[in-house]
PDB file of C-alpha atoms and ligand atoms in Angstrom:
ATOM      1  CA  MET O  72       9.972 -27.676   3.480  1.00 42.00           C
ATOM      2  CA  ASN O  73      10.726 -24.515   1.579  1.00 48.00           C
ATOM      3  CA  SER O  74      13.210 -24.847  -1.225  1.00 51.00           C
ATOM      4  CA  VAL O  75      16.265 -22.593  -1.211  1.00 52.00           C
ATOM      5  CA  GLN O  76      15.163 -19.156  -2.265  1.00 48.00           C
ATOM      6  CA  PRO O  77      16.935 -17.399  -5.106  1.00 52.00           C
ATOM      7  CA  ALA O  78      17.799 -14.068  -3.460  1.00 71.00           C
ATOM      8  CA  LYS O  79      17.480 -12.305  -6.783  1.00 91.00           C
ATOM      9  CA  HIS O  80      13.713 -12.829  -6.934  1.00 95.00           C
ATOM     10  CA  PRO O  81      12.323 -12.951  -3.383  1.00 96.00           C
ATOM     11  CA  VAL O  82       8.693 -13.956  -2.942  1.00 97.00           C
ATOM     12  CA  VAL O  83       6.107 -11.306  -2.137  1.00 98.00           C
ATOM     13  CA  LEU O  84       2.390 -11.925  -1.572  1.00 98.00           C
ATOM     14  CA  THR O  85      -0.515  -9.558  -2.206  1.00 98.00           C
ATOM     15  CA  ILE O  86      -3.879 -10.104  -0.505  1.00 98.00           C
ATOM     16  CA  ALA O  87      -6.297  -7.846  -2.391  1.00 98.00           C
ATOM     17  CA  GLY O  88      -9.167  -7.386  -4.860  1.00 98.00           C
ATOM     18  CA  THR O  89      -8.983  -7.413  -8.655  1.00 98.00           C
ATOM     19  CA  ASP O  90      -9.128  -4.813 -11.412  1.00 97.00           C
ATOM     20  CA  PRO O  91      -9.848  -6.366 -14.831  1.00 98.00           C
ATOM     21  CA  SER O  92      -8.724  -3.124 -16.496  1.00 96.00           C
ATOM     22  CA  GLY O  93      -5.266  -3.697 -15.052  1.00 97.00           C
ATOM     23  CA  GLY O  94      -4.443  -0.446 -13.261  1.00 96.00           C
ATOM     24  CA  ALA O  95      -5.269  -1.205  -9.612  1.00 96.00           C
ATOM     25  CA  GLY O  96      -5.656  -4.068  -7.160  1.00 97.00           C
ATOM     26  CA  ILE O  97      -4.001  -7.457  -7.661  1.00 98.00           C
ATOM     27  CA  GLN O  98      -3.121  -6.689 -11.271  1.00 98.00           C
ATOM     28  CA  ALA O  99      -1.241  -3.504 -10.357  1.00 98.00           C
ATOM     29  CA  ASP O 100       0.489  -5.284  -7.480  1.00 98.00           C
ATOM     30  CA  LEU O 101       1.745  -8.160  -9.641  1.00 98.00           C
ATOM     31  CA  LYS O 102       3.009  -5.776 -12.340  1.00 98.00           C
ATOM     32  CA  THR O 103       4.837  -3.772  -9.707  1.00 98.00           C
ATOM     33  CA  PHE O 104       6.425  -6.874  -8.136  1.00 98.00           C
ATOM     34  CA  MET O 105       7.471  -8.082 -11.575  1.00 98.00           C
ATOM     35  CA  SER O 106       8.983  -4.766 -12.624  1.00 97.00           C
ATOM     36  CA  LEU O 107      11.095  -4.716  -9.450  1.00 98.00           C
ATOM     37  CA  ALA O 108      12.252  -8.340  -9.718  1.00 97.00           C
ATOM     38  CA  GLY O 109      10.080  -9.695  -6.920  1.00 97.00           C
ATOM     39  CA  PHE O 110       8.371 -13.063  -7.434  1.00 98.00           C
ATOM     40  CA  GLY O 111       4.699 -12.110  -7.159  1.00 98.00           C
ATOM     41  CA  THR O 112       2.034 -14.316  -5.592  1.00 98.00           C
ATOM     42  CA  SER O 113      -1.577 -13.423  -4.759  1.00 98.00           C
ATOM     43  CA  ALA O 114      -4.626 -14.267  -2.672  1.00 98.00           C
ATOM     44  CA  ILE O 115      -7.772 -12.719  -4.157  1.00 98.00           C
ATOM     45  CA  THR O 116     -10.302 -11.262  -1.702  1.00 98.00           C
ATOM     46  CA  ALA O 117     -12.928 -10.040  -4.160  1.00 97.00           C
ATOM     47  CA  VAL O 118     -13.517  -9.977  -7.885  1.00 98.00           C
ATOM     48  CA  VAL O 119     -14.306  -6.378  -8.759  1.00 97.00           C
ATOM     49  CA  ASP O 120     -15.997  -5.513 -12.040  1.00 97.00           C
ATOM     50  CA  GLN O 121     -14.465  -2.133 -12.877  1.00 95.00           C
ATOM     51  CA  ASN O 122     -12.506  -0.099 -15.375  1.00 95.00           C
ATOM     52  CA  THR O 123     -10.980   3.386 -15.440  1.00 95.00           C
ATOM     53  CA  MET O 124     -14.487   4.889 -15.371  1.00 94.00           C
ATOM     54  CA  GLY O 125     -15.560   3.261 -12.125  1.00 93.00           C
ATOM     55  CA  VAL O 126     -16.587   0.216 -10.117  1.00 94.00           C
ATOM     56  CA  LYS O 127     -19.673  -1.605 -11.390  1.00 95.00           C
ATOM     57  CA  SER O 128     -19.945  -4.439  -8.879  1.00 95.00           C
ATOM     58  CA  ILE O 129     -18.038  -6.358  -6.217  1.00 95.00           C
ATOM     59  CA  HIS O 130     -18.173 -10.118  -5.792  1.00 97.00           C
ATOM     60  CA  PRO O 131     -16.492 -11.117  -2.500  1.00 96.00           C
ATOM     61  CA  ILE O 132     -14.645 -14.444  -2.334  1.00 98.00           C
ATOM     62  CA  PRO O 133     -15.748 -16.689   0.589  1.00 98.00           C
ATOM     63  CA  HIS O 134     -13.542 -16.084   3.621  1.00 97.00           C
ATOM     64  CA  GLU O 135     -12.391 -19.680   3.951  1.00 98.00           C
ATOM     65  CA  MET O 136     -11.257 -19.611   0.337  1.00 98.00           C
ATOM     66  CA  VAL O 137      -9.185 -16.487   0.992  1.00 98.00           C
ATOM     67  CA  ARG O 138      -7.500 -18.216   3.921  1.00 98.00           C
ATOM     68  CA  GLU O 139      -6.864 -21.301   1.789  1.00 98.00           C
ATOM     69  CA  GLN O 140      -5.170 -19.218  -0.918  1.00 98.00           C
ATOM     70  CA  ILE O 141      -2.891 -17.649   1.695  1.00 98.00           C
ATOM     71  CA  GLN O 142      -2.151 -21.086   3.139  1.00 98.00           C
ATOM     72  CA  SER O 143      -1.385 -22.598  -0.273  1.00 98.00           C
ATOM     73  CA  VAL O 144       1.198 -19.909  -0.935  1.00 98.00           C
ATOM     74  CA  ALA O 145       2.664 -19.852   2.570  1.00 98.00           C
ATOM     75  CA  GLU O 146       3.051 -23.617   2.993  1.00 98.00           C
ATOM     76  CA  ASP O 147       4.883 -23.938  -0.293  1.00 98.00           C
ATOM     77  CA  LEU O 148       6.860 -20.749  -0.981  1.00 97.00           C
ATOM     78  CA  PRO O 149       9.212 -18.679   1.201  1.00 96.00           C
ATOM     79  CA  VAL O 150       7.125 -15.502   1.445  1.00 97.00           C
ATOM     80  CA  ARG O 151       9.341 -12.587   2.535  1.00 96.00           C
ATOM     81  CA  ALA O 152       6.834  -9.731   2.416  1.00 97.00           C
ATOM     82  CA  VAL O 153       3.061  -9.304   2.284  1.00 98.00           C
ATOM     83  CA  LYS O 154       0.920  -6.384   1.267  1.00 98.00           C
ATOM     84  CA  THR O 155      -2.787  -6.143   1.927  1.00 98.00           C
ATOM     85  CA  GLY O 156      -5.177  -4.095  -0.207  1.00 98.00           C
ATOM     86  CA  MET O 157      -8.962  -4.268  -0.497  1.00 96.00           C
ATOM     87  CA  LEU O 158     -10.406  -6.412   2.312  1.00 97.00           C
ATOM     88  CA  HIS O 159     -14.043  -5.333   2.127  1.00 90.00           C
ATOM     89  CA  ASP O 160     -15.704  -6.598   5.329  1.00 95.00           C
ATOM     90  CA  SER O 161     -15.049  -7.113   8.988  1.00 97.00           C
ATOM     91  CA  GLN O 162     -15.032 -10.911   9.011  1.00 97.00           C
ATOM     92  CA  LEU O 163     -12.611 -11.021   6.103  1.00 97.00           C
ATOM     93  CA  ILE O 164     -10.216  -8.689   7.906  1.00 98.00           C
ATOM     94  CA  GLN O 165     -10.297 -11.004  10.894  1.00 98.00           C
ATOM     95  CA  THR O 166      -9.724 -14.070   8.730  1.00 98.00           C
ATOM     96  CA  VAL O 167      -6.777 -12.434   6.949  1.00 98.00           C
ATOM     97  CA  SER O 168      -5.272 -11.164  10.211  1.00 98.00           C
ATOM     98  CA  ARG O 169      -5.479 -14.662  11.689  1.00 98.00           C
ATOM     99  CA  ALA O 170      -3.883 -16.222   8.602  1.00 98.00           C
ATOM    100  CA  ILE O 171      -1.043 -13.694   8.713  1.00 98.00           C
ATOM    101  CA  ARG O 172      -0.398 -14.674  12.337  1.00 98.00           C
ATOM    102  CA  ASP O 173      -0.884 -18.439  11.821  1.00 98.00           C
ATOM    103  CA  PHE O 174       1.508 -18.567   8.858  1.00 98.00           C
ATOM    104  CA  ASP O 175       4.001 -16.158  10.389  1.00 97.00           C
ATOM    105  CA  LEU O 176       3.719 -13.600   7.594  1.00 98.00           C
ATOM    106  CA  SER O 177       3.896 -10.310   9.496  1.00 96.00           C
ATOM    107  CA  GLN O 178       7.666  -9.750   9.307  1.00 93.00           C
ATOM    108  CA  ASN O 179       7.390  -7.343   6.358  1.00 96.00           C
ATOM    109  CA  LEU O 180       3.669  -6.596   6.347  1.00 98.00           C
ATOM    110  CA  VAL O 181       2.626  -3.483   4.427  1.00 98.00           C
ATOM    111  CA  VAL O 182      -1.017  -2.609   5.148  1.00 98.00           C
ATOM    112  CA  ASP O 183      -2.633  -0.353   2.553  1.00 98.00           C
ATOM    113  CA  PRO O 184      -5.912   0.520   4.331  1.00 97.00           C
ATOM    114  CA  VAL O 185      -7.960   0.713   1.124  1.00 94.00           C
ATOM    115  CA  MET O 186     -11.353   2.338   1.660  1.00 94.00           C
ATOM    116  CA  VAL O 187     -12.559   4.151  -1.460  1.00 90.00           C
ATOM    117  CA  ALA O 188     -11.777   3.697  -5.181  1.00 84.00           C
ATOM    118  CA  LYS O 189     -10.660   6.660  -7.293  1.00 78.00           C
ATOM    119  CA  GLY O 190     -14.147   7.100  -8.724  1.00 79.00           C
ATOM    120  CA  GLY O 191     -15.689   7.212  -5.226  1.00 84.00           C
ATOM    121  CA  ALA O 192     -16.953   3.618  -4.843  1.00 86.00           C
ATOM    122  CA  SER O 193     -16.606   2.165  -1.361  1.00 90.00           C
ATOM    123  CA  LEU O 194     -14.188  -0.781  -1.166  1.00 91.00           C
ATOM    124  CA  LEU O 195     -14.457  -1.210   2.624  1.00 92.00           C
ATOM    125  CA  LEU O 196     -17.751  -1.478   4.490  1.00 91.00           C
ATOM    126  CA  GLU O 197     -18.092   0.968   7.374  1.00 92.00           C
ATOM    127  CA  GLU O 198     -18.595  -1.907   9.819  1.00 92.00           C
ATOM    128  CA  ALA O 199     -15.096  -3.121   8.889  1.00 94.00           C
ATOM    129  CA  GLN O 200     -13.218  -0.007  10.008  1.00 95.00           C
ATOM    130  CA  GLU O 201     -12.977  -1.185  13.593  1.00 96.00           C
ATOM    131  CA  SER O 202     -11.594  -4.613  12.617  1.00 96.00           C
ATOM    132  CA  LEU O 203      -8.998  -2.927  10.462  1.00 97.00           C
ATOM    133  CA  ARG O 204      -7.969  -0.771  13.429  1.00 97.00           C
ATOM    134  CA  GLN O 205      -7.991  -3.568  16.005  1.00 97.00           C
ATOM    135  CA  SER O 206      -6.953  -6.735  14.117  1.00 98.00           C
ATOM    136  CA  LEU O 207      -4.780  -5.887  11.122  1.00 98.00           C
ATOM    137  CA  ILE O 208      -3.070  -2.549  11.866  1.00 98.00           C
ATOM    138  CA  PRO O 209      -1.341  -3.977  14.979  1.00 98.00           C
ATOM    139  CA  LEU O 210       0.458  -6.562  12.788  1.00 98.00           C
ATOM    140  CA  ALA O 211       1.847  -4.015  10.315  1.00 98.00           C
ATOM    141  CA  ARG O 212       5.478  -3.124   9.774  1.00 98.00           C
ATOM    142  CA  ILE O 213       4.071  -0.064   8.039  1.00 98.00           C
ATOM    143  CA  VAL O 214       0.582   1.292   7.292  1.00 98.00           C
ATOM    144  CA  THR O 215       0.163   3.507   4.211  1.00 98.00           C
ATOM    145  CA  PRO O 216      -3.042   5.587   4.513  1.00 97.00           C
ATOM    146  CA  ASN O 217      -3.827   8.596   2.359  1.00 95.00           C
ATOM    147  CA  LEU O 218      -5.228  11.584   4.258  1.00 94.00           C
ATOM    148  CA  PRO O 219      -8.920  10.546   4.250  1.00 93.00           C
ATOM    149  CA  GLU O 220      -7.945   7.004   5.332  1.00 95.00           C
ATOM    150  CA  ALA O 221      -5.705   8.372   8.099  1.00 96.00           C
ATOM    151  CA  GLU O 222      -8.655  10.431   9.356  1.00 95.00           C
ATOM    152  CA  VAL O 223     -10.792   7.288   9.592  1.00 95.00           C
ATOM    153  CA  LEU O 224      -8.076   5.208  11.281  1.00 97.00           C
ATOM    154  CA  ALA O 225      -7.200   7.974  13.769  1.00 97.00           C
ATOM    155  CA  ARG O 226     -10.815   9.060  14.252  1.00 97.00           C
ATOM    156  CA  MET O 227      -9.981  12.739  13.743  1.00 97.00           C
ATOM    157  CA  LYS O 228      -9.808  15.486  11.097  1.00 96.00           C
ATOM    158  CA  ILE O 229      -6.426  16.453   9.624  1.00 94.00           C
ATOM    159  CA  GLU O 230      -6.147  20.053   8.531  1.00 91.00           C
ATOM    160  CA  ASN O 231      -2.632  21.043   9.525  1.00 91.00           C
ATOM    161  CA  ALA O 232       0.786  19.603  10.350  1.00 91.00           C
ATOM    162  CA  GLN O 233       0.055  19.293  14.074  1.00 94.00           C
ATOM    163  CA  GLU O 234      -3.097  17.249  13.425  1.00 95.00           C
ATOM    164  CA  ARG O 235      -1.219  15.093  10.932  1.00 95.00           C
ATOM    165  CA  LEU O 236       1.325  14.261  13.634  1.00 96.00           C
ATOM    166  CA  GLN O 237      -1.436  13.506  16.152  1.00 98.00           C
ATOM    167  CA  ALA O 238      -3.207  11.240  13.661  1.00 98.00           C
ATOM    168  CA  ALA O 239       0.028   9.377  12.896  1.00 98.00           C
ATOM    169  CA  GLN O 240       0.575   8.876  16.626  1.00 98.00           C
ATOM    170  CA  ALA O 241      -2.997   7.596  17.056  1.00 98.00           C
ATOM    171  CA  ILE O 242      -2.355   5.025  14.300  1.00 98.00           C
ATOM    172  CA  LEU O 243       0.881   3.912  15.993  1.00 98.00           C
ATOM    173  CA  ASP O 244      -1.066   3.618  19.249  1.00 98.00           C
ATOM    174  CA  LEU O 245      -3.116   0.883  17.555  1.00 98.00           C
ATOM    175  CA  GLY O 246       0.120  -1.140  17.399  1.00 98.00           C
ATOM    176  CA  ALA O 247       1.664  -0.588  13.950  1.00 98.00           C
ATOM    177  CA  GLN O 248       5.445  -0.240  13.915  1.00 98.00           C
ATOM    178  CA  ALA O 249       5.378   2.683  11.488  1.00 98.00           C
ATOM    179  CA  VAL O 250       2.974   4.798   9.457  1.00 98.00           C
ATOM    180  CA  VAL O 251       3.275   6.958   6.359  1.00 98.00           C
ATOM    181  CA  ILE O 252       0.427   9.394   5.732  1.00 97.00           C
ATOM    182  CA  LYS O 253       0.498  10.099   2.017  1.00 95.00           C
ATOM    183  CA  GLY O 254       0.032  13.669   0.888  1.00 87.00           C
ATOM    184  CA  GLY O 255      -1.464  13.179  -2.551  1.00 71.00           C
ATOM    185  CA  HIS O 256      -4.949  14.190  -1.434  1.00 65.00           C
ATOM    186  CA  ARG O 257      -5.439  17.361   0.610  1.00 61.00           C
ATOM    187  CA  TYR O 258      -3.386  18.823   3.400  1.00 53.00           C
ATOM    188  CA  SER O 259       0.246  19.272   2.523  1.00 53.00           C
ATOM    189  CA  ALA O 260       2.603  21.879   3.963  1.00 49.00           C
ATOM    190  CA  SER O 261       3.865  22.672   0.466  1.00 58.00           C
ATOM    191  CA  GLN O 262       2.709  22.450  -3.112  1.00 69.00           C
ATOM    192  CA  ASP O 263       4.662  19.220  -3.411  1.00 75.00           C
ATOM    193  CA  ALA O 264       3.206  15.778  -2.847  1.00 82.00           C
ATOM    194  CA  GLU O 265       4.470  15.433   0.719  1.00 92.00           C
ATOM    195  CA  ASP O 266       4.283  12.179   2.714  1.00 95.00           C
ATOM    196  CA  PHE O 267       4.685  12.148   6.488  1.00 96.00           C
ATOM    197  CA  TYR O 268       6.439   9.268   8.293  1.00 97.00           C
ATOM    198  CA  LEU O 269       6.429   8.383  12.008  1.00 98.00           C
ATOM    199  CA  ASP O 270       7.578   5.216  13.782  1.00 98.00           C
ATOM    200  CA  GLN O 271       7.565   3.715  17.266  1.00 97.00           C
ATOM    201  CA  SER O 272      11.076   5.031  18.000  1.00 97.00           C
ATOM    202  CA  GLY O 273       9.745   8.579  17.477  1.00 96.00           C
ATOM    203  CA  ARG O 274      11.665   9.100  14.248  1.00 97.00           C
ATOM    204  CA  SER O 275       9.795  11.309  11.857  1.00 97.00           C
ATOM    205  CA  PHE O 276      10.459  12.731   8.402  1.00 97.00           C
ATOM    206  CA  THR O 277       8.702  14.008   5.327  1.00 95.00           C
ATOM    207  CA  LEU O 278       9.257  12.792   1.795  1.00 95.00           C
ATOM    208  CA  SER O 279       8.395  15.102  -1.021  1.00 93.00           C
ATOM    209  CA  CYS O 280       8.618  15.327  -4.757  1.00 90.00           C
ATOM    210  CA  PRO O 281       6.931  17.559  -7.328  1.00 87.00           C
ATOM    211  CA  ARG O 282       3.159  17.123  -7.621  1.00 86.00           C
ATOM    212  CA  ILE O 283       1.923  16.092 -11.060  1.00 88.00           C
ATOM    213  CA  GLU O 284      -1.445  17.384 -12.253  1.00 85.00           C
ATOM    214  CA  THR O 285      -3.137  14.482 -14.035  1.00 86.00           C
ATOM    215  CA  GLN O 286      -6.302  12.433 -13.838  1.00 87.00           C
ATOM    216  CA  HIS O 287      -4.356   9.227 -14.548  1.00 87.00           C
ATOM    217  CA  THR O 288      -3.998   8.125 -10.945  1.00 88.00           C
ATOM    218  CA  HIS O 289      -6.053   4.917 -10.860  1.00 91.00           C
ATOM    219  CA  GLY O 290      -4.266   2.411  -8.626  1.00 92.00           C
ATOM    220  CA  THR O 291      -1.614   4.740  -7.234  1.00 93.00           C
ATOM    221  CA  GLY O 292      -2.176   3.547  -3.652  1.00 95.00           C
ATOM    222  CA  CYS O 293      -1.907  -0.105  -4.670  1.00 97.00           C
ATOM    223  CA  THR O 294       1.161   0.502  -6.803  1.00 97.00           C
ATOM    224  CA  TYR O 295       2.963   2.531  -4.131  1.00 97.00           C
ATOM    225  CA  SER O 296       2.408  -0.038  -1.360  1.00 98.00           C
ATOM    226  CA  ALA O 297       3.365  -2.910  -3.690  1.00 98.00           C
ATOM    227  CA  ALA O 298       6.600  -1.104  -4.570  1.00 98.00           C
ATOM    228  CA  LEU O 299       7.305  -0.514  -0.880  1.00 98.00           C
ATOM    229  CA  ALA O 300       6.806  -4.222  -0.097  1.00 98.00           C
ATOM    230  CA  THR O 301       9.114  -5.199  -2.958  1.00 98.00           C
ATOM    231  CA  PHE O 302      11.917  -2.865  -1.889  1.00 97.00           C
ATOM    232  CA  LEU O 303      11.593  -4.278   1.637  1.00 97.00           C
ATOM    233  CA  VAL O 304      11.794  -7.812   0.315  1.00 96.00           C
ATOM    234  CA  HIS O 305      15.053  -6.919  -1.418  1.00 96.00           C
ATOM    235  CA  GLY O 306      16.447  -6.029   2.004  1.00 94.00           C
ATOM    236  CA  TYR O 307      16.225  -2.235   1.884  1.00 96.00           C
ATOM    237  CA  ASP O 308      15.857  -0.405   5.197  1.00 95.00           C
ATOM    238  CA  LEU O 309      12.431   1.121   5.652  1.00 96.00           C
ATOM    239  CA  ASP O 310      13.532   4.690   4.850  1.00 94.00           C
ATOM    240  CA  GLN O 311      15.457   3.628   1.732  1.00 95.00           C
ATOM    241  CA  ALA O 312      12.471   1.529   0.635  1.00 97.00           C
ATOM    242  CA  MET O 313      10.174   4.528   1.103  1.00 97.00           C
ATOM    243  CA  VAL O 314      12.353   6.838  -0.979  1.00 97.00           C
ATOM    244  CA  SER O 315      12.502   4.249  -3.758  1.00 97.00           C
ATOM    245  CA  ALA O 316       8.754   3.533  -3.599  1.00 97.00           C
ATOM    246  CA  LYS O 317       7.988   7.240  -3.824  1.00 96.00           C
ATOM    247  CA  ALA O 318      10.329   7.576  -6.801  1.00 97.00           C
ATOM    248  CA  TYR O 319       8.573   4.552  -8.345  1.00 97.00           C
ATOM    249  CA  ILE O 320       5.093   6.059  -8.023  1.00 96.00           C
ATOM    250  CA  HIS O 321       6.314   9.483  -9.150  1.00 95.00           C
ATOM    251  CA  ALA O 322       7.737   7.873 -12.302  1.00 96.00           C
ATOM    252  CA  ALA O 323       4.571   5.823 -12.835  1.00 95.00           C
ATOM    253  CA  ILE O 324       2.338   8.917 -12.597  1.00 94.00           C
ATOM    254  CA  SER O 325       4.594  11.202 -14.628  1.00 94.00           C
ATOM    255  CA  GLN O 326       4.853   8.791 -17.590  1.00 93.00           C
ATOM    256  CA  THR O 327       1.243   7.595 -17.848  1.00 91.00           C
ATOM    257  CA  LEU O 328       0.174   5.652 -20.891  1.00 93.00           C
ATOM    258  CA  GLY O 329      -2.971   7.617 -21.730  1.00 92.00           C
ATOM    259  CA  LEU O 330      -5.153   4.508 -21.473  1.00 96.00           C
ATOM    260  CA  GLY O 331      -8.863   4.448 -20.660  1.00 95.00           C
ATOM    261  CA  HIS O 332     -11.696   6.985 -20.715  1.00 95.00           C
ATOM    262  CA  GLY O 333     -11.678   7.834 -16.993  1.00 93.00           C
ATOM    263  CA  HIS O 334      -8.991   7.785 -14.314  1.00 92.00           C
ATOM    264  CA  GLY O 335      -6.299   6.020 -16.330  1.00 93.00           C
ATOM    265  CA  PRO O 336      -3.690   3.620 -14.958  1.00 94.00           C
ATOM    266  CA  THR O 337      -0.103   4.511 -14.093  1.00 94.00           C
ATOM    267  CA  ASN O 338       2.972   3.262 -15.944  1.00 95.00           C
ATOM    268  CA  HIS O 339       4.588   0.302 -14.190  1.00 96.00           C
ATOM    269  CA  TRP O 340       7.647   0.332 -16.472  1.00 95.00           C
ATOM    270  CA  ALA O 341       8.643   3.974 -16.057  1.00 95.00           C
ATOM    271  CA  PHE O 342      10.780   3.686 -12.914  1.00 95.00           C
ATOM    272  CA  GLN O 343      12.941   0.791 -14.055  1.00 95.00           C
ATOM    273  CA  GLU O 344      13.629   2.476 -17.394  1.00 94.00           C
ATOM    274  CA  ASN O 345      15.595   5.139 -15.505  1.00 93.00           C
ATOM    275  CA  PRO O 346      15.726   4.799 -11.693  1.00 95.00           C
ATOM    276  CA  GLN O 347      18.631   7.241 -11.379  1.00 93.00           C
ATOM    277  CA  HIS O 348      16.491   9.946 -12.916  1.00 94.00           C
ATOM    278  CA  TYR O 349      13.674   9.514 -10.381  1.00 94.00           C
ATOM    279  CA  ILE O 350      15.333   8.667  -7.068  1.00 94.00           C
ATOM    280  CA  PRO O 351      17.064  12.070  -6.643  1.00 93.00           C
ATOM    281  CA  GLN O 352      13.703  13.822  -7.093  1.00 93.00           C
ATOM    282  CA  VAL O 353      12.549  12.532  -3.695  1.00 94.00           C
ATOM    283  CA  ILE O 354      13.650  14.841  -0.894  1.00 94.00           C
ATOM    284  CA  ILE O 355      13.788  13.434   2.650  1.00 94.00           C
ATOM    285  CA  HIS O 356      13.545  15.937   5.490  1.00 95.00           C
ATOM    286  CA  GLU O 357      14.065  14.817   9.122  1.00 95.00           C
ATOM    287  CA  LEU O 358      11.690  16.382  11.665  1.00 93.00           C
ATOM    288  CA  LYS O 359      12.154  17.118  15.371  1.00 85.00           C
ATOM    289  CA  HIS O 360       9.037  17.459  17.486  1.00 74.00           C
TER     290      HIS O 360
HETATM  291  O1  PXL W  41      -6.363   1.811  -4.924  1.00 69.83           O
HETATM  292  C1  PXL W  41      -7.431   1.292  -4.205  1.00 69.83           C
HETATM  293  C2  PXL W  41      -7.959   0.032  -4.809  1.00 69.83           C
HETATM  294  C3  PXL W  41      -7.698  -1.176  -4.216  1.00 69.83           C
HETATM  295  N1  PXL W  41      -8.159  -2.344  -4.698  1.00 69.83           N
HETATM  296  C4  PXL W  41      -8.884  -2.380  -5.789  1.00 69.83           C
HETATM  297  C5  PXL W  41      -9.171  -1.202  -6.458  1.00 69.83           C
HETATM  298  C6  PXL W  41      -8.696   0.040  -5.959  1.00 69.83           C
HETATM  299  C7  PXL W  41      -8.980   1.287  -6.650  1.00 69.83           C
HETATM  300  O2  PXL W  41      -9.650   1.343  -7.630  1.00 69.83           O
HETATM  301  O3  PXL W  41      -9.880  -1.244  -7.551  1.00 69.83           O
HETATM  302  C8  PXL W  41      -9.386  -3.687  -6.295  1.00 69.83           C
END
């Protein structure tokens, strides 16, 4: 039986790979949960030897062991939200999807469809794309692809706003309840970092805030999706959680610590030092199609 949960620190679980240099993966997720008063737990899918200069090697954890980690957390603690990160291969995606269903963990499931690390290393085998589309995406409360990931999930190119809408719809057609296509990478209607949201009810909006020119963006995808899961676990509505998560990542990128010789990590303290400074910088714009 689960003990009574202190509402102040709800339990959130990350299922992802590691980053010994601390900016991405499990390490970034746990720092984000901690900074936002979530009680962080983790199931490690792969040990990744990397730093800010790149990935050197990947050592996958046996699938059964990944399931057992998820089970150990779920049978003992009242998990209120889950985020998935690096899942690496097709069989692992199926194992994780099954565990999420078996342990009833999909209520607040944030799927970050991690494919490529900042330095270009592949974190998801090509053979795994179809499992991601068919097994895990359908369980998601929200999927958080960047533009290249959205192109893979939707099986199409995105070069303008119309194609971005079509791609978002194609991802919802796989069964996710909602999708946000993040604008940090290429196509964006403005100079701002503009994210595009669409859900099964047809509601759609963009979220934008000023783009920051920096190479210190290692782990931004992990950090953003971890923040989103934590705001959800605190009971925020999805749109409120998205505004806060965007403010969190904007703060984390704008106040980087200058660490490392390559793509440095973001700053997981910056948002909480002054949330009222960052939240108003995120502009939400409702769209009618
Ligand atoms: O942000 C994508 C990502 C996910 N998981 C791990 C990573 C990275 C990026 O470097 O290292 C373990």
